[in-house]
mmCIF file of C-alpha atoms in Angstrom:
data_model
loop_
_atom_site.group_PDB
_atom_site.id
_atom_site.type_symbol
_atom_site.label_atom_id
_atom_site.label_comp_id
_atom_site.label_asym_id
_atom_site.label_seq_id
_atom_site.Cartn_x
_atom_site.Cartn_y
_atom_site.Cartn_z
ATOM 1 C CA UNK Z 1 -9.386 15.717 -24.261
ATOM 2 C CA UNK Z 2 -9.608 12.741 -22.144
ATOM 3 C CA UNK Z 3 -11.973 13.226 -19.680
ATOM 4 C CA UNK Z 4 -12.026 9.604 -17.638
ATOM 5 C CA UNK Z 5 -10.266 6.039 -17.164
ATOM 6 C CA UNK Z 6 -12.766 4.660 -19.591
ATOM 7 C CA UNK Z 7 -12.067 6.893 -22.225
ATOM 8 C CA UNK Z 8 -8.498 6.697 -21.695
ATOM 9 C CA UNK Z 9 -8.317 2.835 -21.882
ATOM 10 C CA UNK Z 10 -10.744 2.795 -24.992
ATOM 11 C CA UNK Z 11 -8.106 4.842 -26.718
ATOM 12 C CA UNK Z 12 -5.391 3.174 -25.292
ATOM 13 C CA UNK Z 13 -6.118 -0.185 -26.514
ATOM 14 C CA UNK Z 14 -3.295 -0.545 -28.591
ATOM 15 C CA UNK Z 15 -0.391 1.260 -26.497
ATOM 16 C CA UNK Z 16 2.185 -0.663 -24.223
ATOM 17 C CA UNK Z 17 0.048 -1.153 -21.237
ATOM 18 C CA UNK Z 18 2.667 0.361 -19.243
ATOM 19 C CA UNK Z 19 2.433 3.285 -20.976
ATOM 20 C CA UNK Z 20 -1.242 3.405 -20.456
ATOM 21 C CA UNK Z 21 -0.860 2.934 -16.801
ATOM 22 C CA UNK Z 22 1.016 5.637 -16.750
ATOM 23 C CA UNK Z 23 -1.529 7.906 -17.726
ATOM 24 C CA UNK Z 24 -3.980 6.532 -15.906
ATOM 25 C CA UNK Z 25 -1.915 7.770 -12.833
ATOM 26 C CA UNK Z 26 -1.081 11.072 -13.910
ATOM 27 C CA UNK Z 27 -4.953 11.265 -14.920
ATOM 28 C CA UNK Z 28 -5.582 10.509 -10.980
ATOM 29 C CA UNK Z 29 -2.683 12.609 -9.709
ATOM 30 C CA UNK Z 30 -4.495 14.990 -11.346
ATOM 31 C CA UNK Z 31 -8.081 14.053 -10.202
ATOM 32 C CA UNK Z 32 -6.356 14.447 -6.823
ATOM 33 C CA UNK Z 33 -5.225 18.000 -7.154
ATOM 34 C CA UNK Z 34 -8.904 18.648 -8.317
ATOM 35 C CA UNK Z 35 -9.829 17.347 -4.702
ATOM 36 C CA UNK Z 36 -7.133 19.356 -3.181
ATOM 37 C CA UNK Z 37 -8.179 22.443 -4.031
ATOM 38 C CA UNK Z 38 -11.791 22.211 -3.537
ATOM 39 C CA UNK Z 39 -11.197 21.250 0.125
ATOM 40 C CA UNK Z 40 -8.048 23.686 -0.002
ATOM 41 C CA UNK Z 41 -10.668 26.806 -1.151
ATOM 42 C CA UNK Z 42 -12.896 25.510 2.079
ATOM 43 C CA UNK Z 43 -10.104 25.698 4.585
ATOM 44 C CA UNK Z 44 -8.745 29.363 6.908
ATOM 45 C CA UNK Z 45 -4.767 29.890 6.771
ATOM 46 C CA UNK Z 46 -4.076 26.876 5.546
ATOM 47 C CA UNK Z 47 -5.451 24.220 7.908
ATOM 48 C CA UNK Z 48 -6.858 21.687 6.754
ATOM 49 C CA UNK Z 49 -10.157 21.024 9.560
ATOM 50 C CA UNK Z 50 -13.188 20.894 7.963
ATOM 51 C CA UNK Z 51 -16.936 21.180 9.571
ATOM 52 C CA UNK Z 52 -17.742 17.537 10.459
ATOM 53 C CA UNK Z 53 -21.313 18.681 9.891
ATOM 54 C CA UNK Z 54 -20.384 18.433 6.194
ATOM 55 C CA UNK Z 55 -19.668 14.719 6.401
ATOM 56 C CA UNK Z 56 -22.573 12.258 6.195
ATOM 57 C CA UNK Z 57 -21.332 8.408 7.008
ATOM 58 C CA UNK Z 58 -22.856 6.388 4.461
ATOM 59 C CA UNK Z 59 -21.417 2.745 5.477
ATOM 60 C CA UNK Z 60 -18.184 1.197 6.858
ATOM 61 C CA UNK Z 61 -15.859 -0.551 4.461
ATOM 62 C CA UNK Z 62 -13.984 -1.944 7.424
ATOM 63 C CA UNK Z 63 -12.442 -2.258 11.081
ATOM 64 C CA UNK Z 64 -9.014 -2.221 12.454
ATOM 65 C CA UNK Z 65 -7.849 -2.113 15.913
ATOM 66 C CA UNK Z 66 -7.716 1.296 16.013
ATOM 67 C CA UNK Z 67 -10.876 2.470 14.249
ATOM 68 C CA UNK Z 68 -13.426 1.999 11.285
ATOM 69 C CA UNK Z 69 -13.372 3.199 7.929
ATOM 70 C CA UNK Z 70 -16.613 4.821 6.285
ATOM 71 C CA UNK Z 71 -17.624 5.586 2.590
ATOM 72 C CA UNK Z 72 -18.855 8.671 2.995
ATOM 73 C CA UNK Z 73 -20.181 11.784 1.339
ATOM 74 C CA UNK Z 74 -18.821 15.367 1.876
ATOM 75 C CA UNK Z 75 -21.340 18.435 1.188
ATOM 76 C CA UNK Z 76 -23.738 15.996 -0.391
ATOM 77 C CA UNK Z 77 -21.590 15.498 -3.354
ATOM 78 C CA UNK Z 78 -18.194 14.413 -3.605
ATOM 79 C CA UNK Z 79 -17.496 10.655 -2.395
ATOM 80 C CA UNK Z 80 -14.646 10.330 0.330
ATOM 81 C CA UNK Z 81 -13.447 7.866 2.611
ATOM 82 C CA UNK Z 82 -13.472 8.421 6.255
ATOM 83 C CA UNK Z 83 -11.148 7.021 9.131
ATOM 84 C CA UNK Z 84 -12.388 7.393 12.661
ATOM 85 C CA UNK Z 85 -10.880 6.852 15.815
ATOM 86 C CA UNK Z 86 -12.340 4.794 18.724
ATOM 87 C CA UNK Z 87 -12.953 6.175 21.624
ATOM 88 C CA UNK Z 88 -10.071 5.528 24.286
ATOM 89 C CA UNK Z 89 -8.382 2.829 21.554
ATOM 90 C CA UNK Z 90 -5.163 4.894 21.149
ATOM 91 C CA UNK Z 91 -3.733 8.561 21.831
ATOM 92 C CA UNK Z 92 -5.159 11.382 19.728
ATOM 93 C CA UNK Z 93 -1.487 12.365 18.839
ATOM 94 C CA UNK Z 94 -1.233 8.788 17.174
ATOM 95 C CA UNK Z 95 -3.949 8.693 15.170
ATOM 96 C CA UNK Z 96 -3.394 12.488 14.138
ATOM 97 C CA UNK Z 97 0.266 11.579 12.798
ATOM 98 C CA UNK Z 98 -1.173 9.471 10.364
ATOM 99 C CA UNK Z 99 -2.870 12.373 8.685
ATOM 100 C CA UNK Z 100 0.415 14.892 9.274
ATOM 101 C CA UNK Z 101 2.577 12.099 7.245
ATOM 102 C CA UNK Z 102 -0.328 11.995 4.466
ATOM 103 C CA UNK Z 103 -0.669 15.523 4.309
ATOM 104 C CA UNK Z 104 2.807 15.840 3.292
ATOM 105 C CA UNK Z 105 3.269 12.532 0.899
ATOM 106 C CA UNK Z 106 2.062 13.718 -2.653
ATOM 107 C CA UNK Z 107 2.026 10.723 -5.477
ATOM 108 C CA UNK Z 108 -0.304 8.686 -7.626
ATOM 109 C CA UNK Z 109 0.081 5.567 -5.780
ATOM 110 C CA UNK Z 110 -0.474 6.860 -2.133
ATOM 111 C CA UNK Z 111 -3.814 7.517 -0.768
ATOM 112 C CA UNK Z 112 -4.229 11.096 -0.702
ATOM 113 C CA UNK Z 113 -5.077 12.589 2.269
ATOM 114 C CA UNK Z 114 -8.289 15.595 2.011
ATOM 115 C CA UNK Z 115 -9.099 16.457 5.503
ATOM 116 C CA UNK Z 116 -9.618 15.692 9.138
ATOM 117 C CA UNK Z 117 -12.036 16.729 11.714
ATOM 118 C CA UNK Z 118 -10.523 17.164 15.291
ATOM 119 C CA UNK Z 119 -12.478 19.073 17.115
ATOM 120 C CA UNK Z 120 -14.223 16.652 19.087
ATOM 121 C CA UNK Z 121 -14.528 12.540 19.040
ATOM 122 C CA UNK Z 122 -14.550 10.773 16.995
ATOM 123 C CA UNK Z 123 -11.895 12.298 15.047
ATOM 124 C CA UNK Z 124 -12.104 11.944 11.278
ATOM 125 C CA UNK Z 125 -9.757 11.474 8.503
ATOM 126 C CA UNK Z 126 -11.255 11.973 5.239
ATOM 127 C CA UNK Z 127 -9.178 10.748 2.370
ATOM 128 C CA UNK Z 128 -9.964 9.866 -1.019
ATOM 129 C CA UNK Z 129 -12.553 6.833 -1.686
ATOM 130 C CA UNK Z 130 -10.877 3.643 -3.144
ATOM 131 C CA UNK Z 131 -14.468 1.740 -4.445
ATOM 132 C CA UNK Z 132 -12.501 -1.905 -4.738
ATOM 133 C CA UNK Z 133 -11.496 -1.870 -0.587
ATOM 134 C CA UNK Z 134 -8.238 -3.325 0.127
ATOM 135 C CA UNK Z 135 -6.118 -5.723 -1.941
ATOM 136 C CA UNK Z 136 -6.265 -8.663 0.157
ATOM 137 C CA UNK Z 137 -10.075 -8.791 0.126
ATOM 138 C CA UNK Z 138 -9.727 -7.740 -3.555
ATOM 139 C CA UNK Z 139 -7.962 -10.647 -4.210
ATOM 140 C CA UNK Z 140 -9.204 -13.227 -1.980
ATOM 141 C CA UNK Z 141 -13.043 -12.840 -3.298
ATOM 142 C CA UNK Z 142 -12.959 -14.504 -6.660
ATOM 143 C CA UNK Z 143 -10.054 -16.400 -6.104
ATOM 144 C CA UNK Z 144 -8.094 -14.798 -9.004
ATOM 145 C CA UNK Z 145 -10.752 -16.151 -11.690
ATOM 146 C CA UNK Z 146 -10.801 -12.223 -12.813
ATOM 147 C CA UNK Z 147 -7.226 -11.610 -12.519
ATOM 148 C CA UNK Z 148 -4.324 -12.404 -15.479
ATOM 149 C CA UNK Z 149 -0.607 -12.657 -14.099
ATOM 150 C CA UNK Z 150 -0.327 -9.759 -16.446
ATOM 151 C CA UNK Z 151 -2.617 -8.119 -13.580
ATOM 152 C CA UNK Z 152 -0.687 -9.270 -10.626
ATOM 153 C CA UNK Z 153 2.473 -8.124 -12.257
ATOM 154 C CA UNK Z 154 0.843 -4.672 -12.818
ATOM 155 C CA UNK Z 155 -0.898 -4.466 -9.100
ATOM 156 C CA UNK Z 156 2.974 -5.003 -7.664
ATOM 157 C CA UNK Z 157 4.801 -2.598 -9.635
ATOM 158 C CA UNK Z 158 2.135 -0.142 -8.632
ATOM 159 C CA UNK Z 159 3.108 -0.914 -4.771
ATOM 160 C CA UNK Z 160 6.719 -0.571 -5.859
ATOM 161 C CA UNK Z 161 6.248 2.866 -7.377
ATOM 162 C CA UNK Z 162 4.269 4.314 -4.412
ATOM 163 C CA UNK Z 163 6.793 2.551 -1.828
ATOM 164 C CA UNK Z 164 9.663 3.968 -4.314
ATOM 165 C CA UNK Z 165 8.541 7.564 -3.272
ATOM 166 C CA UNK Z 166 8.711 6.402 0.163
ATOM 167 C CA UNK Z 167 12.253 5.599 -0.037
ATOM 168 C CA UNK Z 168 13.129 8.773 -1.384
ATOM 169 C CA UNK Z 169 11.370 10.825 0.796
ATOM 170 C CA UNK Z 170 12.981 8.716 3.352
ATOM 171 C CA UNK Z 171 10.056 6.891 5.188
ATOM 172 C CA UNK Z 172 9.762 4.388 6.257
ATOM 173 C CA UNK Z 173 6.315 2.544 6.390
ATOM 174 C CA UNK Z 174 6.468 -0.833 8.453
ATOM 175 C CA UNK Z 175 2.816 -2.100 7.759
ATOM 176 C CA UNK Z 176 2.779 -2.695 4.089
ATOM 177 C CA UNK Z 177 0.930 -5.977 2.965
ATOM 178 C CA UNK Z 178 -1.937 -6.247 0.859
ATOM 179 C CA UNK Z 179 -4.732 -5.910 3.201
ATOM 180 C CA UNK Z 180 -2.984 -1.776 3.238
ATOM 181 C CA UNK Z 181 -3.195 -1.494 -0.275
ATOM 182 C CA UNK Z 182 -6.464 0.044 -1.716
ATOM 183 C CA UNK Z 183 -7.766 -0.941 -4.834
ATOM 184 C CA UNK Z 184 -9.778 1.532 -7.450
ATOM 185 C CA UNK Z 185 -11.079 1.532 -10.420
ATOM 186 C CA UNK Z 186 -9.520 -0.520 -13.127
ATOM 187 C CA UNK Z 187 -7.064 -2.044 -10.595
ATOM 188 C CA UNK Z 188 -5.633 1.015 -9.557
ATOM 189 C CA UNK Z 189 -3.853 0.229 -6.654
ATOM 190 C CA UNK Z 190 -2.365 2.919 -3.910
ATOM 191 C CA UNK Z 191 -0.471 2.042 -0.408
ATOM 192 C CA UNK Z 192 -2.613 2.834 2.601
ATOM 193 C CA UNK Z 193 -2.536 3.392 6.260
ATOM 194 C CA UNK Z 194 0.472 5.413 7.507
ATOM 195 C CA UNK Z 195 -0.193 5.244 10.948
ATOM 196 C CA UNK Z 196 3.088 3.062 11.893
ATOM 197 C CA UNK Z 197 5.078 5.334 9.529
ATOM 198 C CA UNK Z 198 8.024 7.038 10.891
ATOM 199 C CA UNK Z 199 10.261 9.730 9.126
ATOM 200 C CA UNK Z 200 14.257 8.904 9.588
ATOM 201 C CA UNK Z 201 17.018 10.841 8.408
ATOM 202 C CA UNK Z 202 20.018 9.280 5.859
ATOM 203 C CA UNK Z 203 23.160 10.390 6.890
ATOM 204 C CA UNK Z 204 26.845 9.568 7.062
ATOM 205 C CA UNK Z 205 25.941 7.411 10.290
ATOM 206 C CA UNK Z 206 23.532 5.293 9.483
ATOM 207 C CA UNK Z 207 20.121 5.987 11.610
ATOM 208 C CA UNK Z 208 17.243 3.899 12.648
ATOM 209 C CA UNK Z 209 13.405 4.206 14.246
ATOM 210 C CA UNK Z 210 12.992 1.685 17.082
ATOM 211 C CA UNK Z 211 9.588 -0.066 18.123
ATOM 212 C CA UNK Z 212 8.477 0.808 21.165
ATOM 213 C CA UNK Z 213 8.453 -2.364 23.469
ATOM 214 C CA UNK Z 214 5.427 -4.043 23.334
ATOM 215 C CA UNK Z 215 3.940 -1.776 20.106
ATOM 216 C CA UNK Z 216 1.865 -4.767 18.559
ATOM 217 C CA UNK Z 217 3.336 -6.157 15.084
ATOM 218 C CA UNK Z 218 2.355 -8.204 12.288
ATOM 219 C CA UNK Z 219 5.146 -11.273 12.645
ATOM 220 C CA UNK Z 220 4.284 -13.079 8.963
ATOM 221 C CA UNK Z 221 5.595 -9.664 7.097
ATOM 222 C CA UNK Z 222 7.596 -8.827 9.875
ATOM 223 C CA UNK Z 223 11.648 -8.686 8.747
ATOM 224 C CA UNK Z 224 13.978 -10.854 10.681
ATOM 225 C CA UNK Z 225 16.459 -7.819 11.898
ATOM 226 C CA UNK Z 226 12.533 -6.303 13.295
ATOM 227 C CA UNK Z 227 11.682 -9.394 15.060
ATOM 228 C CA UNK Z 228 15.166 -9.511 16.626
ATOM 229 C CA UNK Z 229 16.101 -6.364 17.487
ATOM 230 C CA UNK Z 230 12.917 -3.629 17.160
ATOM 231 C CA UNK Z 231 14.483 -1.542 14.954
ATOM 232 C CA UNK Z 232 12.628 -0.592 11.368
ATOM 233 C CA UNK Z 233 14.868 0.329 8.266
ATOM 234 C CA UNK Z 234 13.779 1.004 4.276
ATOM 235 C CA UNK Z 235 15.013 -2.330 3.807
ATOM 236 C CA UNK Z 236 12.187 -3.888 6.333
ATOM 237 C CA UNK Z 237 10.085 -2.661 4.674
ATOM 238 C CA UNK Z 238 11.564 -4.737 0.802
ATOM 239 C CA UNK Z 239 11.486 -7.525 3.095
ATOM 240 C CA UNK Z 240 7.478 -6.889 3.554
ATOM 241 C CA UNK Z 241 7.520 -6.141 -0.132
ATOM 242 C CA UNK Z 242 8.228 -9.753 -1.097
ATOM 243 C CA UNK Z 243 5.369 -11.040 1.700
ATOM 244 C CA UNK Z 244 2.930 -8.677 -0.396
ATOM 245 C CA UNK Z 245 4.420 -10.255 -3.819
ATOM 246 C CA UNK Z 246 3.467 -13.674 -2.140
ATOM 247 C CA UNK Z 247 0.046 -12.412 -1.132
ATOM 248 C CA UNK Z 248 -0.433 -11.594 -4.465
ATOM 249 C CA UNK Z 249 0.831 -14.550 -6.541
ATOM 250 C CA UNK Z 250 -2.002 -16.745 -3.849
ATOM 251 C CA UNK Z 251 -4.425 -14.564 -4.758
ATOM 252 C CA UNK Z 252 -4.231 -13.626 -0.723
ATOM 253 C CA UNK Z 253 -2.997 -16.557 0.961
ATOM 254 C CA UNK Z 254 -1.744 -16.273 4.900
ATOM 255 C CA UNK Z 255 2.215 -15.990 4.557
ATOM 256 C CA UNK Z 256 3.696 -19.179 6.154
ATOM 257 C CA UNK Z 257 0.183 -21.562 5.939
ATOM 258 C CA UNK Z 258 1.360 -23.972 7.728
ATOM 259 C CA UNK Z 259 3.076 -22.196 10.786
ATOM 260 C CA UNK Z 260 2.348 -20.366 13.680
ATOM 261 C CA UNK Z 261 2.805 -17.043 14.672
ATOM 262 C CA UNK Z 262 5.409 -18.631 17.067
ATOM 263 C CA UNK Z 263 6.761 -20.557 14.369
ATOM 264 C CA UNK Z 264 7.467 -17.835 12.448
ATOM 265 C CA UNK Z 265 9.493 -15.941 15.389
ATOM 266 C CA UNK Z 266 11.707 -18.728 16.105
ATOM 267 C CA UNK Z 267 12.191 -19.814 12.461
ATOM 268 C CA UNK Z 268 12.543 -17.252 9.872
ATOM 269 C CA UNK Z 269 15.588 -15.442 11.504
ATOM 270 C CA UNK Z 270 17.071 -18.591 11.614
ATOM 271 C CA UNK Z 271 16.887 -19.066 7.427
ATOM 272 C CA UNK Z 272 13.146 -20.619 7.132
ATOM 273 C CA UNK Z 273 11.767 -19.008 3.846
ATOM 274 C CA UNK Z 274 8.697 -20.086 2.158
ATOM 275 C CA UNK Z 275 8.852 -22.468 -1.236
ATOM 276 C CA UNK Z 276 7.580 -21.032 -4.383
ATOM 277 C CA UNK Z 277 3.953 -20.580 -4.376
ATOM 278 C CA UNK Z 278 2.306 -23.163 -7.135
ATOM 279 C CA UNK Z 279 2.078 -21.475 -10.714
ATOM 280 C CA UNK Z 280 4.197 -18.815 -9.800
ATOM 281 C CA UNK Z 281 6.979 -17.803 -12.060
ATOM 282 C CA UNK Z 282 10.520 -18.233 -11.114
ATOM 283 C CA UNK Z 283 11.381 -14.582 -11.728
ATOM 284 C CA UNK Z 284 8.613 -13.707 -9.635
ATOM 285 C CA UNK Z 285 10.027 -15.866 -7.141
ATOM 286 C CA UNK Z 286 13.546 -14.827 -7.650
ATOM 287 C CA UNK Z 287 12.116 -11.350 -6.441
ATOM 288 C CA UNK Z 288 10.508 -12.631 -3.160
ATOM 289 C CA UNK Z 289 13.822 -14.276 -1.990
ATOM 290 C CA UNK Z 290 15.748 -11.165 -3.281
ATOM 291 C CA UNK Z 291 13.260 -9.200 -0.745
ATOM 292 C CA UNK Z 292 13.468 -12.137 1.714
ATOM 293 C CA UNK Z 293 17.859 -11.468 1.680
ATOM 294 C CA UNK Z 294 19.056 -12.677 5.584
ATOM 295 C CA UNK Z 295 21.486 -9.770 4.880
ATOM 296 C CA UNK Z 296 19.433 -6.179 4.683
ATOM 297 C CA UNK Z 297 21.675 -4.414 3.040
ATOM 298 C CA UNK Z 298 21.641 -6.621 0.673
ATOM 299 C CA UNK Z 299 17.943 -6.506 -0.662
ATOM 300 C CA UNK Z 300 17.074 -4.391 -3.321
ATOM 301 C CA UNK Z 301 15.691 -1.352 -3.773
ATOM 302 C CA UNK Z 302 12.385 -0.259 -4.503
ATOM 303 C CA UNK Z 303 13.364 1.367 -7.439
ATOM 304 C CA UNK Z 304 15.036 -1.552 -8.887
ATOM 305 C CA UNK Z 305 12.044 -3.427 -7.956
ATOM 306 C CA UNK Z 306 9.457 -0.889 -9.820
ATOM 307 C CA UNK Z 307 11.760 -1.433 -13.488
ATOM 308 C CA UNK Z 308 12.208 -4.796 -12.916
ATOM 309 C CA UNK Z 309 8.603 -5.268 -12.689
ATOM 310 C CA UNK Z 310 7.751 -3.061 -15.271
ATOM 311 C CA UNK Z 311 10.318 -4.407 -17.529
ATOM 312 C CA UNK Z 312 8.068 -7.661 -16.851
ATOM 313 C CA UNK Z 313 4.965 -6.117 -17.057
ATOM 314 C CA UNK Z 314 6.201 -5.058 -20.932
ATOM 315 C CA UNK Z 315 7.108 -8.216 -21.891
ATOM 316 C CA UNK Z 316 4.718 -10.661 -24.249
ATOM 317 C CA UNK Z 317 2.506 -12.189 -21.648
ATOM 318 C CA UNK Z 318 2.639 -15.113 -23.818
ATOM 319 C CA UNK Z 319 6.263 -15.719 -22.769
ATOM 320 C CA UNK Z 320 4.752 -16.534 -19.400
ATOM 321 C CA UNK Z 321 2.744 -19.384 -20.489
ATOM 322 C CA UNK Z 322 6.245 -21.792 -20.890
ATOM 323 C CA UNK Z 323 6.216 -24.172 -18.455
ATOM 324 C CA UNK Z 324 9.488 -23.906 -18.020
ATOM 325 C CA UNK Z 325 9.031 -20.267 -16.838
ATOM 326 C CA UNK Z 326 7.283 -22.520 -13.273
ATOM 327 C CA UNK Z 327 8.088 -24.047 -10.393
#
């Protein structure tokens, strides 16, 4: 029986490291039901509020307009991460719809929701602890001397796979970029921070979820059809996809380096697209400009993108050392 990422990669060694990956995840997944139903055996009727007496705030991991994120310890044992709300930063409701959407997304590459304490400010969400932080500091602090492409490759298709589910449950997330991405233990990567998400419907009319006027928005992973109009599809969020494939391939360089945030507005609806980053593959590329399509319904899918990247991933990394295989 394999009873931990360590053991599993040890015996793993010499199996397709997609393959391995693979059961890395389903070893979390299940790790994650584990959590589930020890808070689940704690909770009356099926609600999910939990004594915030029995969380102890051990130190923040971060700040975000909204709130701060804690590492934190629940009953004195199990490690959890905990979201909290500042005071008078944004409606209760708002922050609480984060942890509905969670509550009901179930998969390996989605941060799993455990939690929340409501009963008085500041509300908690308690989810489980990623040790690595986000991506974008994750990638940024060594300045990929620690990372192979063979890892980059592996960190997107993980994205892909957790924003695949979010296609077919039919959300639709409109934050994604690396610095929403948690990282884990042996690079396990899972999309984060639902609080922008926004459930729409597919059917024979196609249907959209507008941005409130004035709703703040990141502009650099922000789709052209979004900038223009305020209105959020699946296919925004592809766009975003290919932003996050650039963050990666820098090792967390800003998107558009040389431009402003005005810049951006007035020039990327208009056709501007940014060059190949240096040593970056021209498949890899070929996949941001895919994402980056003018024409929305016209960008792929994220489930072409996850087996397109782990067709990659599977490949002899050797056959990215050609030259030729660069811009």
């Amino acid at each position: 029986m394999v009873s931990n990422f360590r053991e599993l990669l040890a015996r793993g060694a010499n199996l397709p490291k997609v393959f391995v990956l693979s059961l890395l995840s389903a070893l979390q997944l299940h790790n994650n039901e584990i959590m589930d139903s020890i808070f689940d055996s704690r909770l009356n009727n099926g609600r999910w509020e939990i004594d915030r007496s029995t969380i102890k705030l051990l130190r923040k991991l971060g700040a975000g307009q909204f709130g701060e994120v804690f590492e934190g310890l629940w009953n004195g044992t199990t490690s959890v991460a905990v979201k909290t709300l500042k005071n008078g930063s944004m409606d209760a409701e708002d922050f609480l719809r984060e942890a509905q959407i969670m509550k009901r997304l179930r998969h390996a590459k989605l941060i799993q929701l455990y939690a929340v304490c409501t009963m008085e400010e500041p509300i908690y969400i308690i989810t489980e602890l990623m040790k690595n932080g986000s991506l974008l500091e994750y990638l940024q602090k060594d300045k990929g001397s620690t990372l192979s492409f063979s890892d980059q490759i592996e960190m997107a298709a993980q994205v892909a796979s957790g924003m695949s589910f979010l296609e077919l449950q039919n959300y639709i997330h409109r934050d994604l970029a690396a610095r929403n991405v948690l990282v884990g233990e042996n690079n396990i990567c899972k999309v984060a921070d639902f609080g922008l998400a926004r459930v729409f419907m597919v059917s024979r009319t196609k249907q959209r979820t507008s941005l409130n006027y004035g709703t703040k928005f990141p502009v650099r992973w922000t789709a052209p059809e979004v900038i223009r109009y305020n209105k959020f599809t699946i296919k925004s969020d592809v766009w975003s996809f290919g932003i996050l494939l650039y963050e990666i391939m820098t090792f967390g360089q800003m998107p558009y380096p040389t431009m402003t945030n005005y810049q951006v507005i007035q020039q990327v609806p208009e056709g501007h697209r940014m060059s190949c980053p240096l040593k970056c593959p021209k498949f890899m590329y070929h996949m941001m400009t895919e994402c980056w399509n003018g024409k929305e319904q016209e960008r792929p899918t994220f489930e072409t993108l996850l087996w397109r990247l782990e067709d990659y991933f599977e490949q002899d990394v050797s056959s990215y050392d050609d030259a030729n295989n660069f811009h």
